[in-house]
Amino acid sequence: MFTPLRLIRVSAPVPWWSAISKSLAIGLGVVLSGIMITATAQTKPDDSHPGDLAATGQTVSGQSTQSQVGPSPAPVQYQGTIHIVPFGRGSAGVKNGAAPAGAHLTYFGGPIISNAHVVVVFWGPSVNAAVTAGIGQFFTDITSSNYYDLLSEYSTAGITSSGGDSSNQSIARGQFDGANTITPSVSCPGGTCTITDSDIQTELAAQIAAGHLPQPLTDAQGAITTFYMIYFPPGVTIDAGGGALSCVVFCAYHSNTSNASPSLRIPYGVLPDFAPPSACSQGCGRGSLFENVTAVTSHELSEAVTDAQVGSATVTGPPLAWYDPSPPPTPGLGEIGDICNGQDTFVNAGGKTYSVQREFSNLQNDCVSAPPLFALEAPPTAGIGLPVSMRLLVESSVTNIALAGYLGTLHFTSSDGLAVLPADYTFTAADAGIHSFQVTFNTLGSQTITMTDTHSAGFNRTNLLNVLAAVPDLGVVMFHGNNFIQGQSGTYFIIVNNLGTVATSGAVTVADTLPASLTASAMSGPGWSCTVGATSTCTRSDALNGSSAYPIISLTVDVAANASSPVTNTASVSGGGETNTANNSVSDPTVIVPAVGDLTTSFATAFPTLFQGQSNLSYQVAASNVGNIASSGSVTVVNTLSTGLTATAISGTGWTCTLSNLTCTRADSLPTNSAFPLINITYNIAGNAPSSAQLIATISGGGDTNSANNTANLPLTISSPIQIVPTVGVATVSAGQPATFSMKISGQIFVGAISLSCSGLPAASTCAFNPPLAGPGTIVDTMTITTTARSAVVGGIDPPLNRLPLLLALFLSVTLLLGSGYHSRLGKSRSFKPAWGLAVVLLACAIAIAGCGGGSHPPPTTQGTPAGSYQITVTGTSPTNTSSSVVTLTVR
């Protein structure tokens, strides 16, 4: 895809340009990789600056190339955006061949180029030799080609824009007016430099003024018809303004000089060097250097012809001509070439093949490289003075489908000055692109009939007919159906017709001579008397009127088993009083192919959804002959069912079938392109059948020679008949609170009632379903899980040791012992026994206190639903099947 660039002119200068350049100011809008640079006209030229202009949502209606646009709003502020394909076309590939949806060029009232005079300008002597050697011939050939004719659709004669403007011009074929090498005033010291668009405009004007380039020509409407296409040498970078550089942002552009007077705005195109090491050598096309140059050139030539002064446009009105602004939010599609940007193709012009870009056609609603096809259905001969009927089909050059929207007017001409021709005819919607008419020729010999669209001169068709005197003229036609087969029979069909204007007289004879590998076995036709032999003949003597045909003759032949291919059969006709024998013989080349027996199987059933546990199901197997000869001998079809499927019956009309091995056989012959009666298999699906199953059918015998297509393999998907689908499958509750889940439960009719249960519950919780049963059919069921609040409970009979009473007992014992000692010291004369006895008693009391006093209970235990996240399995169980699903419960 190449990268075009179109310049939208602004009336005001850019402040940083030189004083000379100010008179040639240009506004440039570029969209590159999603970045939009827009230009807008300013109301005060002395104060103007380039700036962004928002989309205005203009609603100017589209129009047909064959009719005038109806009233619509006056022109609104032009968006000023220019659409380019980002540089890199060479590696990105060619765009989809279709035009963007909704594309349509609207006429805004500006001038076009009626009959282009192309002047090639080489910017100095160093332009690549591939360009200088071939571009002149390209323009010579392409401007007089069928490719160029497609542009005539955009003639503006009789077309008025929504604002009431029209240039009233007709596009006809152009011409090449020569190549010129200039010595530009802007040189490139060191071999490299940057040249601005302002420099280019200044240089172009100076070279024309100095007589180094031809003066621009004008047409009857005063519009300039000369298009200057400028090619640059290596090392030159072109700065179109706004940061748009050649071979970085664009591959080419077209514009016009910014003269204030529309009649002096000169259209021109700019194309940088495409040769390596220039980046354009990789980024501006996928073909050879010259192919890339001609493809990009054809884009700019087509746009200049259909939108000559786009460079000066500041509103969606004049001087814009044909343009697609595409209202927001869709970016404008632009000109005729932009819509089909990068869609390169090859066309023939002047006996040579050139690479060009397709252009958009409103009428064909597609990207095309040719105007609509005028397909004429007419006989090759006509009788002098006798009307001859013809039918014209106006068809898409891409799809060959009649253009129902064609509403053009046709004018008829002929080389026969005495011919009676139809009056000019305007197609209607009811014609749907097809119209029949009659012509009467009154001059003998070869004559032409030409149909030309009065608006689009490039839409035309010329046919040649041979006008004959009032005599009979016999012709013969022969054809056959499919290819003949070695060792089989074949049939030729022979038709004798009278191309003359009067009836035949006398006997008419048809003779057919077969090639060596074919032998005639029968020859006949209604009203014919036929004889089969080395040369087979048929005769009859009844008169055949002009423009009529005798009944068809059928010639049946036997083909040798070793016949080579191809062979040619020849037939001729004679007699009937005719004088023109140039069309009395015909040859029919015939392809002979080897005999191939080829049987195949297939499944002839559209399978519904299958479920585990289904029974009494059935499917059909077809056995077909796709070979070119009939089957012979016994044919066997073996069926295989995978695990989980069990056959209960097998049968088929004319088949002998065995259930135990699912085998069917028969011995009758099956003609080619036909099938035996279907084999029917009845089967059940186990309740635990796997989700994936398979049916296999294999055919053998019958003279089959191709085993590659003998087996049909059909995978099956088997679902559970019970489906549990949570609609609320996650719940979080505090212990003691209920959790509610919702689920859709479906059961097939054969499963019966479905009981519901759950598992995976945490401790101290239960589940309940409402309703408690499901199926068959589908219900929405609610499952409630009841949880229990957690609480502390005291328990146990073995408390731990109470250390406080033990300490107290110890303290009392020590005190008692100390008291006893003290007492013994005071009464040494007394006996010690009572004191020690009392100490023993007190110590025993202390021990008793330690053993019996005080104590504590163990820590309490917690009961209730413990915290955590639980996966709860919901299970549906029927008498035949079980299915489950999982929900998540979180307890805090």
Tab-separated table of C-alpha atoms in Angstrom, residues 538-791:
chain	number	residue	atom	x	y	z
A	538	CYS	CA	-28.186	-38.253	-40.337
A	539	THR	CA	-30.360	-36.703	-43.070
A	540	ARG	CA	-33.707	-34.930	-43.451
A	541	SER	CA	-35.460	-32.878	-46.163
A	542	ASP	CA	-37.993	-30.672	-44.357
A	543	ALA	CA	-37.410	-26.913	-44.563
A	544	LEU	CA	-35.793	-25.092	-41.656
A	545	ASN	CA	-36.814	-21.447	-41.267
A	546	GLY	CA	-34.282	-18.686	-40.739
A	547	SER	CA	-33.043	-18.202	-37.150
A	548	SER	CA	-34.328	-21.682	-36.253
A	549	ALA	CA	-32.825	-25.084	-35.395
A	550	TYR	CA	-33.631	-28.752	-36.084
A	551	PRO	CA	-34.176	-31.158	-33.144
A	552	ILE	CA	-30.977	-32.317	-31.423
A	553	ILE	CA	-29.120	-35.394	-32.698
A	554	SER	CA	-27.704	-37.725	-30.014
A	555	LEU	CA	-24.587	-39.762	-30.881
A	556	THR	CA	-23.649	-42.479	-28.348
A	557	VAL	CA	-20.086	-43.804	-28.446
A	558	ASP	CA	-18.129	-46.549	-26.674
A	559	VAL	CA	-14.795	-45.435	-25.208
A	560	ALA	CA	-11.848	-47.806	-25.483
A	561	ALA	CA	-10.419	-49.010	-22.173
A	562	ASN	CA	-7.005	-47.654	-23.182
A	563	ALA	CA	-8.237	-44.436	-24.859
A	564	SER	CA	-5.812	-41.537	-24.597
A	565	SER	CA	-6.846	-37.984	-23.709
A	566	PRO	CA	-7.888	-35.643	-25.154
A	567	VAL	CA	-9.560	-36.681	-28.398
A	568	THR	CA	-11.501	-34.550	-30.884
A	569	ASN	CA	-14.769	-35.400	-32.579
A	570	THR	CA	-15.692	-33.579	-35.828
A	571	ALA	CA	-19.125	-33.070	-37.398
A	572	SER	CA	-20.273	-31.157	-40.477
A	573	VAL	CA	-23.545	-30.119	-42.154
A	574	SER	CA	-24.311	-29.656	-45.854
A	575	GLY	CA	-27.212	-29.088	-48.259
A	576	GLY	CA	-30.365	-27.093	-47.674
A	577	GLY	CA	-29.635	-24.650	-50.497
A	578	GLU	CA	-27.074	-22.626	-48.546
A	579	THR	CA	-24.109	-20.836	-50.094
A	580	ASN	CA	-22.003	-19.970	-47.036
A	581	THR	CA	-19.951	-23.053	-46.080
A	582	ALA	CA	-17.489	-21.271	-43.789
A	583	ASN	CA	-19.514	-22.216	-40.693
A	584	ASN	CA	-20.493	-25.769	-41.698
A	585	SER	CA	-18.163	-27.805	-39.492
A	586	VAL	CA	-17.460	-28.030	-35.780
A	587	SER	CA	-14.940	-29.814	-33.550
A	588	ASP	CA	-15.466	-30.891	-29.947
A	589	PRO	CA	-12.302	-31.635	-27.894
A	590	THR	CA	-13.085	-34.328	-25.335
A	591	VAL	CA	-11.224	-35.226	-22.152
A	592	ILE	CA	-11.107	-38.953	-21.322
A	593	VAL	CA	-10.364	-39.980	-17.741
A	594	PRO	CA	-9.609	-43.381	-16.172
A	595	ALA	CA	-12.497	-45.338	-14.671
A	596	VAL	CA	-12.604	-44.830	-10.895
A	597	GLY	CA	-14.836	-46.791	-8.521
A	598	ASP	CA	-15.238	-44.751	-5.365
A	599	LEU	CA	-17.707	-45.509	-2.586
A	600	THR	CA	-17.980	-43.386	0.536
A	601	THR	CA	-20.069	-43.173	3.714
A	602	SER	CA	-21.510	-40.273	5.644
A	603	PHE	CA	-23.940	-39.635	8.472
A	604	ALA	CA	-27.286	-38.348	7.242
A	605	THR	CA	-28.633	-37.230	10.634
A	606	ALA	CA	-28.564	-33.854	12.332
A	607	PHE	CA	-27.950	-34.845	15.961
A	608	PRO	CA	-29.861	-33.037	18.734
A	609	THR	CA	-28.360	-32.564	22.175
A	610	LEU	CA	-27.630	-36.013	23.642
A	611	PHE	CA	-27.980	-36.978	27.323
A	612	GLN	CA	-26.867	-39.843	29.524
A	613	GLY	CA	-29.671	-42.360	30.022
A	614	GLN	CA	-31.545	-41.608	26.769
A	615	SER	CA	-32.963	-44.553	24.895
A	616	ASN	CA	-34.559	-45.429	21.558
A	617	LEU	CA	-32.466	-42.902	19.641
A	618	SER	CA	-31.592	-43.380	15.990
A	619	TYR	CA	-29.249	-42.181	13.281
A	620	GLN	CA	-28.798	-42.870	9.574
A	621	VAL	CA	-25.758	-43.794	7.502
A	622	ALA	CA	-25.553	-43.029	3.780
A	623	ALA	CA	-23.516	-45.076	1.311
A	624	SER	CA	-22.769	-43.093	-1.866
A	625	ASN	CA	-20.937	-43.526	-5.168
A	626	VAL	CA	-18.706	-40.545	-5.863
A	627	GLY	CA	-16.689	-42.324	-8.525
A	628	ASN	CA	-17.196	-42.018	-12.264
A	629	ILE	CA	-18.439	-45.583	-12.821
A	630	ALA	CA	-21.219	-47.664	-11.246
A	631	SER	CA	-20.358	-50.008	-8.377
A	632	SER	CA	-20.131	-53.742	-9.001
A	633	GLY	CA	-20.308	-56.700	-6.604
A	634	SER	CA	-21.102	-56.904	-2.912
A	635	VAL	CA	-20.986	-53.738	-0.787
A	636	THR	CA	-20.515	-53.910	2.996
A	637	VAL	CA	-21.040	-51.176	5.604
A	638	VAL	CA	-19.770	-51.789	9.155
A	639	ASN	CA	-20.951	-49.513	11.988
A	640	THR	CA	-19.121	-49.007	15.276
A	641	LEU	CA	-20.457	-47.305	18.426
A	642	SER	CA	-18.075	-46.205	21.183
A	643	THR	CA	-18.322	-47.082	24.895
A	644	GLY	CA	-21.584	-46.023	26.505
A	645	LEU	CA	-23.652	-46.468	23.331
A	646	THR	CA	-25.550	-49.693	22.670
A	647	ALA	CA	-27.306	-50.501	19.378
A	648	THR	CA	-30.749	-52.122	19.658
A	649	ALA	CA	-31.736	-52.368	15.970
A	650	ILE	CA	-30.256	-51.939	12.485
A	651	SER	CA	-32.018	-52.024	9.095
A	652	GLY	CA	-32.217	-50.422	5.643
A	653	THR	CA	-34.265	-50.953	2.488
A	654	GLY	CA	-32.461	-53.491	0.310
A	655	TRP	CA	-29.780	-54.105	2.946
A	656	THR	CA	-29.177	-57.366	4.825
A	657	CYS	CA	-28.152	-56.309	8.327
A	658	THR	CA	-26.846	-58.125	11.440
A	659	LEU	CA	-27.304	-56.461	14.852
A	660	SER	CA	-24.544	-58.380	16.649
A	661	ASN	CA	-21.786	-56.865	14.521
A	662	LEU	CA	-23.720	-53.876	13.108
A	663	THR	CA	-22.944	-54.977	9.547
A	664	CYS	CA	-25.121	-54.438	6.428
A	665	THR	CA	-24.491	-55.844	2.929
A	666	ARG	CA	-26.059	-55.709	-0.553
A	667	ALA	CA	-25.008	-56.727	-4.093
A	668	ASP	CA	-26.941	-54.432	-6.493
A	669	SER	CA	-25.057	-51.869	-8.595
A	670	LEU	CA	-25.007	-48.213	-7.538
A	671	PRO	CA	-24.809	-45.636	-10.385
A	672	THR	CA	-22.340	-42.771	-10.135
A	673	ASN	CA	-23.417	-39.645	-8.234
A	674	SER	CA	-26.145	-41.558	-6.380
A	675	ALA	CA	-26.669	-43.279	-3.017
A	676	PHE	CA	-28.167	-46.488	-1.648
A	677	PRO	CA	-31.176	-46.258	0.706
A	678	LEU	CA	-30.157	-45.128	4.199
A	679	ILE	CA	-29.154	-47.573	6.940
A	680	ASN	CA	-31.034	-46.863	10.207
A	681	ILE	CA	-29.455	-47.684	13.586
A	682	THR	CA	-31.425	-47.456	16.863
A	683	TYR	CA	-29.371	-47.108	20.062
A	684	ASN	CA	-29.405	-46.297	23.781
A	685	ILE	CA	-27.053	-44.150	25.854
A	686	ALA	CA	-25.923	-45.547	29.202
A	687	GLY	CA	-26.623	-43.513	32.313
A	688	ASN	CA	-22.877	-43.352	32.995
A	689	ALA	CA	-21.780	-42.844	29.393
A	690	PRO	CA	-18.667	-40.639	28.985
A	691	SER	CA	-19.155	-37.059	27.802
A	692	SER	CA	-17.386	-37.780	24.497
A	693	ALA	CA	-18.541	-40.560	22.204
A	694	GLN	CA	-18.041	-41.540	18.585
A	695	LEU	CA	-19.888	-43.143	15.671
A	696	ILE	CA	-17.917	-44.832	12.894
A	697	ALA	CA	-19.164	-46.190	9.561
A	698	THR	CA	-16.872	-47.964	7.066
A	699	ILE	CA	-17.756	-49.080	3.534
A	700	SER	CA	-15.941	-51.637	1.390
A	701	GLY	CA	-16.379	-53.663	-1.782
A	702	GLY	CA	-18.393	-52.660	-4.855
A	703	GLY	CA	-15.280	-52.193	-6.977
A	704	ASP	CA	-14.046	-49.312	-4.820
A	705	THR	CA	-10.488	-48.212	-5.684
A	706	ASN	CA	-10.119	-45.269	-3.301
A	707	SER	CA	-9.967	-46.231	0.374
A	708	ALA	CA	-9.105	-42.733	1.574
A	709	ASN	CA	-12.774	-41.757	1.950
A	710	ASN	CA	-14.261	-45.092	3.049
A	711	THR	CA	-14.678	-44.246	6.732
A	712	ALA	CA	-16.920	-41.622	8.284
A	713	ASN	CA	-16.161	-40.596	11.855
A	714	LEU	CA	-18.685	-38.530	13.840
A	715	PRO	CA	-17.780	-37.273	17.344
A	716	LEU	CA	-20.687	-36.834	19.782
A	717	THR	CA	-21.013	-34.817	22.960
A	718	ILE	CA	-23.133	-36.357	25.712
A	719	SER	CA	-24.388	-34.200	28.566
A	720	SER	CA	-25.767	-35.055	31.990
A	721	PRO	CA	-29.584	-35.006	31.955
A	722	ILE	CA	-29.523	-33.264	35.327
A	723	GLN	CA	-28.005	-29.775	35.391
A	724	ILE	CA	-27.464	-27.793	38.593
A	725	VAL	CA	-26.364	-24.225	37.874
A	726	PRO	CA	-25.910	-21.898	40.876
A	727	THR	CA	-27.213	-18.395	40.303
A	728	VAL	CA	-26.146	-17.322	43.786
A	729	GLY	CA	-23.222	-19.623	44.584
A	730	VAL	CA	-21.266	-17.713	47.262
A	731	ALA	CA	-22.440	-16.654	50.747
A	732	THR	CA	-20.737	-15.261	53.872
A	733	VAL	CA	-22.512	-15.326	57.273
A	734	SER	CA	-21.743	-15.120	60.952
A	735	ALA	CA	-22.151	-18.316	62.983
A	736	GLY	CA	-25.776	-18.615	64.013
A	737	GLN	CA	-27.040	-16.891	60.839
A	738	PRO	CA	-28.575	-18.770	57.839
A	739	ALA	CA	-26.864	-18.755	54.388
A	740	THR	CA	-29.065	-18.758	51.289
A	741	PHE	CA	-28.055	-20.061	47.848
A	742	SER	CA	-30.079	-19.978	44.624
A	743	MET	CA	-29.687	-22.407	41.748
A	744	LYS	CA	-31.392	-23.376	38.518
A	745	ILE	CA	-32.048	-27.128	38.388
A	746	SER	CA	-32.984	-28.785	35.103
A	747	GLY	CA	-33.937	-32.367	34.417
A	748	GLN	CA	-34.777	-34.071	31.144
A	749	ILE	CA	-38.220	-35.601	30.890
A	750	PHE	CA	-36.951	-39.161	31.163
A	751	VAL	CA	-35.088	-38.728	34.489
A	752	GLY	CA	-38.198	-38.396	36.688
A	753	ALA	CA	-38.161	-36.631	40.061
A	754	ILE	CA	-34.832	-35.319	41.351
A	755	SER	CA	-34.110	-35.438	45.097
A	756	LEU	CA	-31.679	-32.865	46.439
A	757	SER	CA	-28.989	-33.200	49.089
A	758	CYS	CA	-25.818	-31.470	50.221
A	759	SER	CA	-22.462	-32.558	51.624
A	760	GLY	CA	-19.316	-30.924	52.928
A	761	LEU	CA	-21.187	-28.943	55.630
A	762	PRO	CA	-19.239	-27.602	58.633
A	763	ALA	CA	-20.033	-28.869	62.148
A	764	ALA	CA	-23.252	-27.770	63.784
A	765	SER	CA	-24.974	-26.856	60.479
A	766	THR	CA	-27.708	-28.305	58.292
A	767	CYS	CA	-29.082	-27.676	54.794
A	768	ALA	CA	-32.651	-27.610	53.447
A	769	PHE	CA	-34.083	-27.142	49.928
A	770	ASN	CA	-37.198	-25.284	48.837
A	771	PRO	CA	-38.750	-27.040	47.013
A	772	PRO	CA	-37.232	-30.308	48.208
A	773	LEU	CA	-37.640	-32.015	44.783
A	774	ALA	CA	-36.914	-30.891	41.206
A	775	GLY	CA	-37.480	-32.106	37.641
A	776	PRO	CA	-38.362	-32.975	35.105
A	777	GLY	CA	-38.151	-29.548	33.511
A	778	THR	CA	-36.443	-26.496	34.994
A	779	ILE	CA	-37.033	-24.806	38.359
A	780	VAL	CA	-35.271	-22.230	40.509
A	781	ASP	CA	-34.504	-23.797	43.893
A	782	THR	CA	-33.309	-22.215	47.134
A	783	MET	CA	-30.900	-24.004	49.500
A	784	THR	CA	-30.670	-22.648	53.053
A	785	ILE	CA	-27.775	-23.658	55.306
A	786	THR	CA	-28.518	-23.131	59.028
A	787	THR	CA	-25.472	-22.477	61.232
A	788	THR	CA	-25.161	-22.532	65.062
A	789	ALA	CA	-23.810	-19.686	67.200
A	790	ARG	CA	-20.654	-20.474	69.144
A	791	SER	CA	-20.841	-20.512	73.163
